[in-house]
Coordinates of C-alpha atoms and ligand atoms in Angstrom, one line a residue:
X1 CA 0.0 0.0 0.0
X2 CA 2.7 2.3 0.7
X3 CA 6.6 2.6 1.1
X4 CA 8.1 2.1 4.5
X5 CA 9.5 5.3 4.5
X6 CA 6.8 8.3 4.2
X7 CA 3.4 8.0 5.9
X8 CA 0.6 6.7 3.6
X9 CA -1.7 9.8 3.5
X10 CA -1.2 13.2 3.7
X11 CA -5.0 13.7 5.3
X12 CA -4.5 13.8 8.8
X13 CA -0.3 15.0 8.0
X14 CA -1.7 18.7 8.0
X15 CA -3.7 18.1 11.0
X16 CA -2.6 20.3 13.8
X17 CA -4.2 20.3 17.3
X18 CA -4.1 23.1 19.3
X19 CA -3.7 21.6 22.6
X20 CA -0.3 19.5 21.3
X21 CA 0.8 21.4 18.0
X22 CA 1.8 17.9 17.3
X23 CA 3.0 16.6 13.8
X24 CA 5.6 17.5 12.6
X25 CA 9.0 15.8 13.0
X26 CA 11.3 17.1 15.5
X27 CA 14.8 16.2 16.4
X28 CA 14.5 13.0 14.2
X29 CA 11.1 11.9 16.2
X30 CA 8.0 11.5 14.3
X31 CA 5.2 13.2 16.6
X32 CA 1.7 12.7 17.0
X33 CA -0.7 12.9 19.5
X34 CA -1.3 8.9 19.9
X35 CA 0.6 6.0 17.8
X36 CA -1.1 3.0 17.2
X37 CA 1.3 -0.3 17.3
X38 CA -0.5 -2.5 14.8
X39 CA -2.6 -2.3 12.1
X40 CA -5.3 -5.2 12.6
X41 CA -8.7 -5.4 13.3
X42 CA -8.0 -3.6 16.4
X43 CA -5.5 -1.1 15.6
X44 CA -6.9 0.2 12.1
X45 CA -10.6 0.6 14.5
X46 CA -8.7 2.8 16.5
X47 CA -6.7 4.7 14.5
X48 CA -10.2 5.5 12.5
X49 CA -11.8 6.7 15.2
X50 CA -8.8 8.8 16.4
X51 CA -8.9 10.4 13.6
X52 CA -12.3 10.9 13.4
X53 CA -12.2 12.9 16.7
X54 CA -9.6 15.0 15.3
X55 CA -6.4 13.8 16.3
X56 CA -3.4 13.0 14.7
X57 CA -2.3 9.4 14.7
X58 CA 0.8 7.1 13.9
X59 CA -0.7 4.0 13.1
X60 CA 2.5 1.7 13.0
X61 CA 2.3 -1.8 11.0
X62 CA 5.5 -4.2 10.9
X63 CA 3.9 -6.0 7.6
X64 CA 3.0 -4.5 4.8
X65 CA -0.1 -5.2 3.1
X66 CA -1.9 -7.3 1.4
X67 CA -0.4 -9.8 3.9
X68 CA -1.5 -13.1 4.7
X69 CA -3.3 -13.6 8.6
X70 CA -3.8 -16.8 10.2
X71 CA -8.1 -16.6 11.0
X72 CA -11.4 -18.2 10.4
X73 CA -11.9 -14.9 8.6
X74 CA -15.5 -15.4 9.8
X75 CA -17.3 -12.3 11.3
X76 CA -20.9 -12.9 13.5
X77 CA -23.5 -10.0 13.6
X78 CA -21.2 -8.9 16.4
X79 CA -18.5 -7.9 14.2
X80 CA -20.9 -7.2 11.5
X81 CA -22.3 -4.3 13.3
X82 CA -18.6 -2.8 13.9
X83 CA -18.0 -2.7 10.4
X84 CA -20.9 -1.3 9.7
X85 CA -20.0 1.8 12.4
X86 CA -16.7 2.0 10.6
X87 CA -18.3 2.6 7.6
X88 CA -16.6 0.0 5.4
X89 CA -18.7 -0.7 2.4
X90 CA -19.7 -4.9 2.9
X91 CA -22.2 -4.9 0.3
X92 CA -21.8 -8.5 -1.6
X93 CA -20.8 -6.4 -4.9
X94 CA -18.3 -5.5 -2.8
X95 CA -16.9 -8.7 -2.4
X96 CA -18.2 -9.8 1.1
X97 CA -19.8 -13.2 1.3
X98 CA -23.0 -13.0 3.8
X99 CA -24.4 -15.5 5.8
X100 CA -27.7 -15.9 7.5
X101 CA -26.2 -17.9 10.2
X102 CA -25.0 -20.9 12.1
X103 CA -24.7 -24.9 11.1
X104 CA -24.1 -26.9 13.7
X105 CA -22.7 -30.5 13.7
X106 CA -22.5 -32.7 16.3
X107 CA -23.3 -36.7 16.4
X108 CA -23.3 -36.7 12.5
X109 CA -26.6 -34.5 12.2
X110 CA -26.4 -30.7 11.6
X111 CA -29.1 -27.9 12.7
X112 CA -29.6 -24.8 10.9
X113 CA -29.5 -22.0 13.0
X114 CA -30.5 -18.1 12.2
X115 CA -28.6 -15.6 13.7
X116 CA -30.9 -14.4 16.1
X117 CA -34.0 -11.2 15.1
X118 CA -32.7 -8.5 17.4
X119 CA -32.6 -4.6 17.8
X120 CA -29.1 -4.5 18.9
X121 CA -27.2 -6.3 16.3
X122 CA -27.5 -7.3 12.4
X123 CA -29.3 -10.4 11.3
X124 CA -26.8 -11.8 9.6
X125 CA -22.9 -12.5 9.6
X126 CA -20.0 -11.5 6.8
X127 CA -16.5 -13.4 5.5
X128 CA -13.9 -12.3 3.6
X129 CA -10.3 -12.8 3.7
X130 CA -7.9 -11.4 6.0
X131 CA -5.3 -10.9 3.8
X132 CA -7.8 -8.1 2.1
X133 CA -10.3 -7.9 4.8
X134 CA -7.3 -5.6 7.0
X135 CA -6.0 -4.2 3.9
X136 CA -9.3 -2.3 3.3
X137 CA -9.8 -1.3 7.4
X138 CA -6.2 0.1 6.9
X139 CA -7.5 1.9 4.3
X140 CA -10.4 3.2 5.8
X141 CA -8.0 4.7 8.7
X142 CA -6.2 6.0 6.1
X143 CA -9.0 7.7 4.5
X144 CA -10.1 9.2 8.1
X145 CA -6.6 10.9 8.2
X146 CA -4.6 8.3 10.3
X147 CA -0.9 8.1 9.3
X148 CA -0.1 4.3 8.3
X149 CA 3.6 3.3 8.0
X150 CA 4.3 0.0 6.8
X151 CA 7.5 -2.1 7.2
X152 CA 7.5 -0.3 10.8
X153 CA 8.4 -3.1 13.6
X154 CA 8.2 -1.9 17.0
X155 CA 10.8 -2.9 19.0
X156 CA 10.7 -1.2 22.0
X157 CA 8.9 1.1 23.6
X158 CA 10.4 4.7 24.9
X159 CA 9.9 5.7 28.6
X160 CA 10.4 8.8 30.7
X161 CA 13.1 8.7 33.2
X162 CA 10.8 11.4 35.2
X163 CA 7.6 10.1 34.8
X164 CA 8.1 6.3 34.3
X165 CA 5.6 6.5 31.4
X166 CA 5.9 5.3 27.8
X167 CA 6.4 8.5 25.3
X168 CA 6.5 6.7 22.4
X169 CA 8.1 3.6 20.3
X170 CA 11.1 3.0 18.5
X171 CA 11.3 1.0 15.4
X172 CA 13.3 -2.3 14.1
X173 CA 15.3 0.3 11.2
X174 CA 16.0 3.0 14.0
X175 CA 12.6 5.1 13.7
X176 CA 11.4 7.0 16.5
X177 CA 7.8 7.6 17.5
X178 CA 6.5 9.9 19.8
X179 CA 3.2 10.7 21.9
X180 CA 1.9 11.0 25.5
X181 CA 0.0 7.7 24.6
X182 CA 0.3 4.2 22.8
X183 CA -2.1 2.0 21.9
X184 CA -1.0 -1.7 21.8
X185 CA -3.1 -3.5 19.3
X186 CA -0.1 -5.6 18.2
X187 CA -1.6 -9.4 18.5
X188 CA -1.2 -12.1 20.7
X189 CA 2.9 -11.8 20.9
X190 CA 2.3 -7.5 22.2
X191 CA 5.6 -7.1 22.4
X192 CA 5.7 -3.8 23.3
X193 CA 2.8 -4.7 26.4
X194 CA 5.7 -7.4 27.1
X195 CA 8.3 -4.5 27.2
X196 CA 6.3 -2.8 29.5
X197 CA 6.0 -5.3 32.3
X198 CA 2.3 -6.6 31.1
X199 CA 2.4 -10.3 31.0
X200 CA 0.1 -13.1 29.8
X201 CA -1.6 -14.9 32.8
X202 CA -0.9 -18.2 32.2
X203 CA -3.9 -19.5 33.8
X204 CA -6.7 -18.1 31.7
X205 CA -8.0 -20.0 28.3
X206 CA -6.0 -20.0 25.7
X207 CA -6.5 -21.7 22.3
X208 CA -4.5 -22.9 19.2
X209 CA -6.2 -23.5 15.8
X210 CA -4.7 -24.3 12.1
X211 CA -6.7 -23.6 9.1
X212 CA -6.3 -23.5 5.2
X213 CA -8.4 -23.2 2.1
X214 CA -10.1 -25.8 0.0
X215 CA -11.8 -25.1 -3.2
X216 CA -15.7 -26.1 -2.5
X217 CA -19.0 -26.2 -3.6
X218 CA -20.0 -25.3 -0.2
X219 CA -18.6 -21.7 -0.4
X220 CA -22.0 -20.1 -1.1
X221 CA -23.3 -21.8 1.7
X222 CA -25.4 -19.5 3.8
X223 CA -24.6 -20.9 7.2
X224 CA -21.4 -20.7 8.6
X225 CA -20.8 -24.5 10.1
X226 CA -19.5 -25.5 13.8
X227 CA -18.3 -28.3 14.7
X228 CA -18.2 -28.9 18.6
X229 CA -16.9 -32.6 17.9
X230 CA -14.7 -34.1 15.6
X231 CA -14.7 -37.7 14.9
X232 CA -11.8 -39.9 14.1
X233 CA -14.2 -41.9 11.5
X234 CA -17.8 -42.5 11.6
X235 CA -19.6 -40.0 14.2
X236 CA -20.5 -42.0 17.3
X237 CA -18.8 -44.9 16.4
X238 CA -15.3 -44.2 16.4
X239 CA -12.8 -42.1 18.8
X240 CA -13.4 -38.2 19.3
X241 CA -10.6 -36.2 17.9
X242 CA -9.6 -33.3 20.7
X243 CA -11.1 -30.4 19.3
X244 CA -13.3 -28.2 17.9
X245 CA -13.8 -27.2 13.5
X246 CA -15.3 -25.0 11.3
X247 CA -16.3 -24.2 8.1
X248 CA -16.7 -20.8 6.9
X249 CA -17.6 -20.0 2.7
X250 CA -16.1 -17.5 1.3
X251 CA -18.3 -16.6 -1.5
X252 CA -15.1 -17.0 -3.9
X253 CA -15.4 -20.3 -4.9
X254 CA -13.2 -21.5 -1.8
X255 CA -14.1 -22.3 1.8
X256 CA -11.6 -21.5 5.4
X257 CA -11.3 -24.6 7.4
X258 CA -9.7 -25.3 10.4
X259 CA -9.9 -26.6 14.0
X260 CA -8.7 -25.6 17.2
X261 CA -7.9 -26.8 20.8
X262 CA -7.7 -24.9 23.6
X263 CA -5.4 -25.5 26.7
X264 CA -7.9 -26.8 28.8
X265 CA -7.9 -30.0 26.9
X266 CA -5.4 -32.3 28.5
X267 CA -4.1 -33.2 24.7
X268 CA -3.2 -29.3 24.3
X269 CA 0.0 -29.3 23.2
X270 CA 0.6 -33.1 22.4
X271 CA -1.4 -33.6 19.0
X272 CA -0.4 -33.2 15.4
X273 CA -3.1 -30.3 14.3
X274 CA -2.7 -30.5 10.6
X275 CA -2.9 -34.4 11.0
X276 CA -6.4 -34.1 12.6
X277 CA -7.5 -31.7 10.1
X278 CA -6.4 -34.2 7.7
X279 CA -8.4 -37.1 9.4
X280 CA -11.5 -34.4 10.2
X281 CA -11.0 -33.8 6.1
X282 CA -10.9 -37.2 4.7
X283 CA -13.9 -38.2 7.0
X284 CA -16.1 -35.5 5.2
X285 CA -18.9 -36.6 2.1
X286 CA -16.8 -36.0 -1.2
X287 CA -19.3 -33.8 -3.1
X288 CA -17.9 -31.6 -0.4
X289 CA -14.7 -31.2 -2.3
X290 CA -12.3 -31.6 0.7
X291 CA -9.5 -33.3 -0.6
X292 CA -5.7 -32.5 -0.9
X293 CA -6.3 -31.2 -4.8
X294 CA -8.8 -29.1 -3.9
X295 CA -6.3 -27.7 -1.3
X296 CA -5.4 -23.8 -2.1
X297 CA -3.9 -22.7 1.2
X298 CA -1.2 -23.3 3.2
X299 CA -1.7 -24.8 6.4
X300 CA -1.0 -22.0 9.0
X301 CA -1.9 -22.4 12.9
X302 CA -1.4 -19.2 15.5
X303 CA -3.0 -18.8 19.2
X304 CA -5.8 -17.3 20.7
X305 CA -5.8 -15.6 23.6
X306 CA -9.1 -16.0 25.4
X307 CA -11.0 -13.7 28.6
X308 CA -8.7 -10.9 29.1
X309 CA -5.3 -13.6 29.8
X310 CA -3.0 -10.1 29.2
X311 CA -3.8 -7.3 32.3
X312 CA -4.4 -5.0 33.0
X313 CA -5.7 -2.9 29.7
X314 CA -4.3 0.6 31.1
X315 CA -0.7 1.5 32.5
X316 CA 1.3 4.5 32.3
X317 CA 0.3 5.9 28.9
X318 CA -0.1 2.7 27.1
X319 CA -4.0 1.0 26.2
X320 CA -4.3 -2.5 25.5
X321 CA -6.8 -3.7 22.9
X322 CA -7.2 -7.1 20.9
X323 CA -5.5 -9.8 21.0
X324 CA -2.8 -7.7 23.0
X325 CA -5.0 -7.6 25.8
X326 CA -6.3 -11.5 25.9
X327 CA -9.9 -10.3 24.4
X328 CA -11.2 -13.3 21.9
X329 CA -14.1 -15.0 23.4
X330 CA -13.7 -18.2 25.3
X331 CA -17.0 -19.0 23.6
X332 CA -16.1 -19.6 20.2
X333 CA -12.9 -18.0 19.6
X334 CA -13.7 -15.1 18.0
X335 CA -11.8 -12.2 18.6
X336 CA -12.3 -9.6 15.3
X337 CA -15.9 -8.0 16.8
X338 CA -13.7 -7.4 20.2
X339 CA -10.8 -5.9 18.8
X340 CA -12.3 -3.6 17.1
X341 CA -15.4 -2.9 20.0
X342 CA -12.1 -2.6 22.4
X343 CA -10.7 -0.1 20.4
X344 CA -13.5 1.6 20.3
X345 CA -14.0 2.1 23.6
X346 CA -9.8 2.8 23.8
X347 CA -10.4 5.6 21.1
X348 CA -13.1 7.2 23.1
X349 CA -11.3 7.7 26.2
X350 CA -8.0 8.4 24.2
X351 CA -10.1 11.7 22.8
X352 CA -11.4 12.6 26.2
X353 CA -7.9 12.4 28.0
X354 CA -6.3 14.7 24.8
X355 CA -8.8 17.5 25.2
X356 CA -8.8 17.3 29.0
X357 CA -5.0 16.8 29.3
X358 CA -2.6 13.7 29.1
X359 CA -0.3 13.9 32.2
X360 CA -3.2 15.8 34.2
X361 CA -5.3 13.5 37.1
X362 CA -8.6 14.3 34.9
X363 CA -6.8 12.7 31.8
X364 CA -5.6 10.1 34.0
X365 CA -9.1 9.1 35.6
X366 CA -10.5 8.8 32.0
X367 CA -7.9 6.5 31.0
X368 CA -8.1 4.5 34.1
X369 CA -12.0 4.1 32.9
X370 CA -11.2 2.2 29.9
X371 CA -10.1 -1.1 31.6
X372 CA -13.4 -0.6 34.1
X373 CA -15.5 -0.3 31.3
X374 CA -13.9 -3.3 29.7
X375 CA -14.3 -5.0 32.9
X376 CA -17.7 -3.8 33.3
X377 CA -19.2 -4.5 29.9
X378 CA -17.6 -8.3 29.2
X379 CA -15.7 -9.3 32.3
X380 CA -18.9 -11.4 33.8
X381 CA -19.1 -12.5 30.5
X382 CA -15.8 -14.0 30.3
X383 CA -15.9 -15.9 33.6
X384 CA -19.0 -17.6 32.1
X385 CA -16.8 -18.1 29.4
X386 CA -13.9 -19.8 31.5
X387 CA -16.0 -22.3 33.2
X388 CA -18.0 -23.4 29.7
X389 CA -13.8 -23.7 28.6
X390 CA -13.5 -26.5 31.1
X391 CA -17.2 -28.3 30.5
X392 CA -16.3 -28.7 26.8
X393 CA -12.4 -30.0 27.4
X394 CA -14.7 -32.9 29.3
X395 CA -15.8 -34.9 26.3
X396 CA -17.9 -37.0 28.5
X397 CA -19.5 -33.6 29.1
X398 CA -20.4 -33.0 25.9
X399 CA -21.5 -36.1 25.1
X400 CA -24.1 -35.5 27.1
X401 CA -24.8 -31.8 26.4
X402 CA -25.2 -33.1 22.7
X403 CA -27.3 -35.8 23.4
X404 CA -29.9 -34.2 25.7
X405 CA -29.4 -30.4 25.0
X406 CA -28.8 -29.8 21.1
X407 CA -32.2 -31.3 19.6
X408 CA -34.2 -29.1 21.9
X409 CA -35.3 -26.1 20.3
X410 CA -35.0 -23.9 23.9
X411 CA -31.5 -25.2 24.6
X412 CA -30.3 -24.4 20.9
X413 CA -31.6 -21.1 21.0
X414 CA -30.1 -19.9 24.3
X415 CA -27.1 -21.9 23.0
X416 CA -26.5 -19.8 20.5
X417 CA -27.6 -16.4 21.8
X418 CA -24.7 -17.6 24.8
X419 CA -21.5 -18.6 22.2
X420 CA -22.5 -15.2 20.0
X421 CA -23.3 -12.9 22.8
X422 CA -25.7 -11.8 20.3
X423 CA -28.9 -10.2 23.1
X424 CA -30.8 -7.0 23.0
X425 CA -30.4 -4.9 26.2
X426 CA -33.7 -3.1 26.3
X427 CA -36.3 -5.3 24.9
X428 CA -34.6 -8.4 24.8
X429 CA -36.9 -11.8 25.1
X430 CA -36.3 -14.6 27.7
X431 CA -32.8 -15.7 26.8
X432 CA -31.5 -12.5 26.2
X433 CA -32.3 -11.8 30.0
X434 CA -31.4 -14.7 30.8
X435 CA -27.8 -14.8 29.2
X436 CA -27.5 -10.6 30.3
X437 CA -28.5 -11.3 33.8
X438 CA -25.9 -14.2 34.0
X439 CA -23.3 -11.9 32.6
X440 CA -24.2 -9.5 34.7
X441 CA -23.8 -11.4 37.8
X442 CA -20.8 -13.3 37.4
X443 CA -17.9 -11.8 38.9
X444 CA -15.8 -10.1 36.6
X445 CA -12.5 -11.5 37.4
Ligands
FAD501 C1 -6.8 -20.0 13.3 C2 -7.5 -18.8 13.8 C3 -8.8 -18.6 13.4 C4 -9.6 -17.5 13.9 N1 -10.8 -17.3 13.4 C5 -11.5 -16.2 13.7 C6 -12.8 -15.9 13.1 O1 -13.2 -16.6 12.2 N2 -13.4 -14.8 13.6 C7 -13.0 -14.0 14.6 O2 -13.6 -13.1 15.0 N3 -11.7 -14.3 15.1 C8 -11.0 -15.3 14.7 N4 -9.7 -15.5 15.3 C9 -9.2 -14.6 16.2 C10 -8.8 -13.3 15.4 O3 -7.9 -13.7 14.4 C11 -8.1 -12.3 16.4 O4 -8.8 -12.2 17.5 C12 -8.0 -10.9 15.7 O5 -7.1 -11.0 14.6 C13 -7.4 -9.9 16.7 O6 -7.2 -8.7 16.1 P1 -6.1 -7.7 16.6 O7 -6.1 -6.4 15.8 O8 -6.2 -7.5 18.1 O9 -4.7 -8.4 16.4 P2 -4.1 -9.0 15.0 O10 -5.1 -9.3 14.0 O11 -3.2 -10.1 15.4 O12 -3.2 -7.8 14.4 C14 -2.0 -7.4 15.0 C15 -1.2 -6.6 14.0 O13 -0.1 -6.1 14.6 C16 1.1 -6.2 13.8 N5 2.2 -6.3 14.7 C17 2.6 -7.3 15.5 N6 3.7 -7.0 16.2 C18 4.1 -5.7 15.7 C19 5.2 -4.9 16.0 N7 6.1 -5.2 16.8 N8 5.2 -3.7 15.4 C20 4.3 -3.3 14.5 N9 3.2 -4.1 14.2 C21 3.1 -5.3 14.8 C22 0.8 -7.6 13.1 O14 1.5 -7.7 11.9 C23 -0.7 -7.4 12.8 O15 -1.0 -6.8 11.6 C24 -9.0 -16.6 14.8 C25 -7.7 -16.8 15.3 C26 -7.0 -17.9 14.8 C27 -5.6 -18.1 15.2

């Protein structure tokens, strides 16, 4: 998209703020009121709506794009809705496949599931590849007059002797960044979170999943499909694999599959993933097209990092959001919708600390708000989250959750209004309250 060198737009270049007069280089620094460390889901979201309250932002991207990203590429009416806020154009002319909701597998027979008729979110879900899927949101933070430099590795971050707070970010080629704050929104690996003393919590959910593409009639299916189980060979009658699949059409003639395990399995770690997808593969009806010629992707695996496992989400200057901050669902591993909702929230308070102040105590309490709002708006949510982790690494458990649970119609819709956290707040029906009041009660560890 653009050189490493020069920033990607000169939009928000000419932007000067009164309360910073930031923008301009000085003494070999680049300056701006807040840099963004990576240019994902999360990070493009917040540059956007940086820029779209006026200030000027470094949005800093190690890759350049189109690159290649490890994901389902699969986005719920959760992260349907964000894009919508953000503006990006998903008609289908415009490439996005849509999808009117979930199929879910388990014991060899499949139910059709709509997404959920609500107020508060979209009926229907979106896919699209990553690779061009975060080209375009870098884009659109681009075109909101965010500053995007590409080939820009973040190595470290810079911190005040005086006030112990970070200051800015200094590249792998010898760049330096600075602003009175930093949002991480570098990934799982956050190394500049890492650098600043924020480590993973070991503890907490985490997942691993492969996937790759096949070529497949099924990729104008209009359900997304789930797979909860996995069986060696014929479903019922043969051993269950350790872990969970899906498959998710593209609308481009190819579908993403993939599987994942998560670390509360006791065979985390120990299994051959692209193996089991091999098995899960072979095992599936051939009109299906799932075979190593139909192949088109490489076979790529990455982690997930589930119920806030990186905290806290504020310190000295810097604002966690994504996968930097351990925010993909312990539900059903998804983690776009979050990342960018996260940085929402991050970009709003971002905004209010600028015009009130960064350095003063009002700025500060603002800031400190974001990780209480987090807290406050999914942190119930996630301890629900953590203890459904640990029913479904019990496959005795879910044998019987399967057997008694799926083919009622009650249990499959709260089911699926539970994984998606899909509920209206205001006129919700009886599983929206009941799945809100659970939320809302669980402690928010
Ligand atoms: C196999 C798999 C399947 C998944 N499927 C889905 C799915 O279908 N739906 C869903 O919602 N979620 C899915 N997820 C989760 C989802 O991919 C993540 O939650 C999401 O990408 C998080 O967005 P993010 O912006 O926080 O981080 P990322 O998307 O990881 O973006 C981080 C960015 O930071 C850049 N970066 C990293 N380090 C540096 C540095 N030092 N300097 C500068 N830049 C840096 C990276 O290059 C990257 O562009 C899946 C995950 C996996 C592993």
């Amino acid at each position: 998209m653009t050189g490493s060198a020069a920033p990607a737009s000169g939009v928000g270049s000419q932007r000067r703020h009164a309360a910073t007069g930031s923008g301009a280089p000085s003494g070999g620094a680049i300056e701006s009121d807040v840099i963004v460390v990576g240019a994902g889901p999360g990070g493009s979201a917040a540059a956007t709506y940086l820029a779209r309250s006026g200030l000027n932002v470094s949005l800093l991207e190690k890759t350049s794009f189109p690159r290649e990203k490890v994901c389902g590429d699969g986005l719920t009416p959760r992260g349907t809705k964000q894009l919508i806020k953000l503006g990006i154009d998903i008609s289908t002319e415009n490439g996005w496949a849509h999808q009117r909701g979930l199929r879910f597998w388990a014991g060899g027979r499949h139910w059709d599931l709509d997404w959920p008729d609500l107020t508060d979110w979209p009926g229907y879900g979106v896919t699209r590849q990553r690779a061009d899927f975060d080209q375009l949101l870098a884009n659109n933070a681009v075109a909101a007059g965010a500053k995007l430099y590409e080939l820009a590795n973040v190595t470290e971050p810079i911190i005040s002797p005086d006030t112990d707070r970070i200051t800015g970010v200094l590249t792998k080629d010898g760049r330096r960044f600075t602003a009175p704050l930093v949002v991480a929104a570098d990934g799982n690996s956050t190394r500049i979170s890492v650098a600043m003393g924020i480590n993973r919590r070991e503890k907490l959910p985490m997942g691993v999943a492969v996937r790759t593409y096949y070529k497949s009639p099924l990729h104008d299916s209009p359900y997304i499909e789930s797979w909860p189980e996995l069986w060696e060979g014929k479903p019922g009658e043969s051993k269950l694999l350790p872990g969970y699949g899906w498959i998710f059409p593209l609308g481009d003639g190819t579908c993403n599959v993939g599987l994942g395990i998560l670390n509360t399995s006791t065979a985390f770690g120990k299994v051959d993933y692209k193996q089991m997808l091999k098995v899960w593969m072979d095992n599936t009806p051939p009109a299906w097209g799932f075979t190593d010629e139909n192949r088109v992707g490489r076979v790529l695996g990455a982690a997930l990092p589930m119920a806030f496992n990186r905290r806290p989400h504020y310190t000295r200057g810097l604002l966690l959001v994504g996968d930097a901050g351990g925010m993909v669902s312990p539900f059903n591993g998804e983690g776009i919708p979050y990342a960018m909702e996260s940085a929402e929230m991050a970009a709003e308070a971002i905004a209010d600390a600028h015009f009130r102040g960064v350095g003063t105590p009002a700025a500060e309490k603002v800031l400190q708000g974001y990780p209480a709002r987090l807290n406050e708006e999914w942190g119930g949510y996630y301890t629900l989250g953590r203890v459904f982790t640990k029913i479904i690494g019990q496959p005795a458990l879910m044998k019987v959750a399967v057997k008694y649970g799926l083919p009622r119609k009650v249990v499959m819709q709260f089911t699926l209004k539970m994984l998606s956290h899909l509920t209206d707040h205001r006129d919700g029906d009886i599983y929206d309250r009941i799945v809100n009041g659970l939320s809302r009660i669980a402690p928010a560890t």
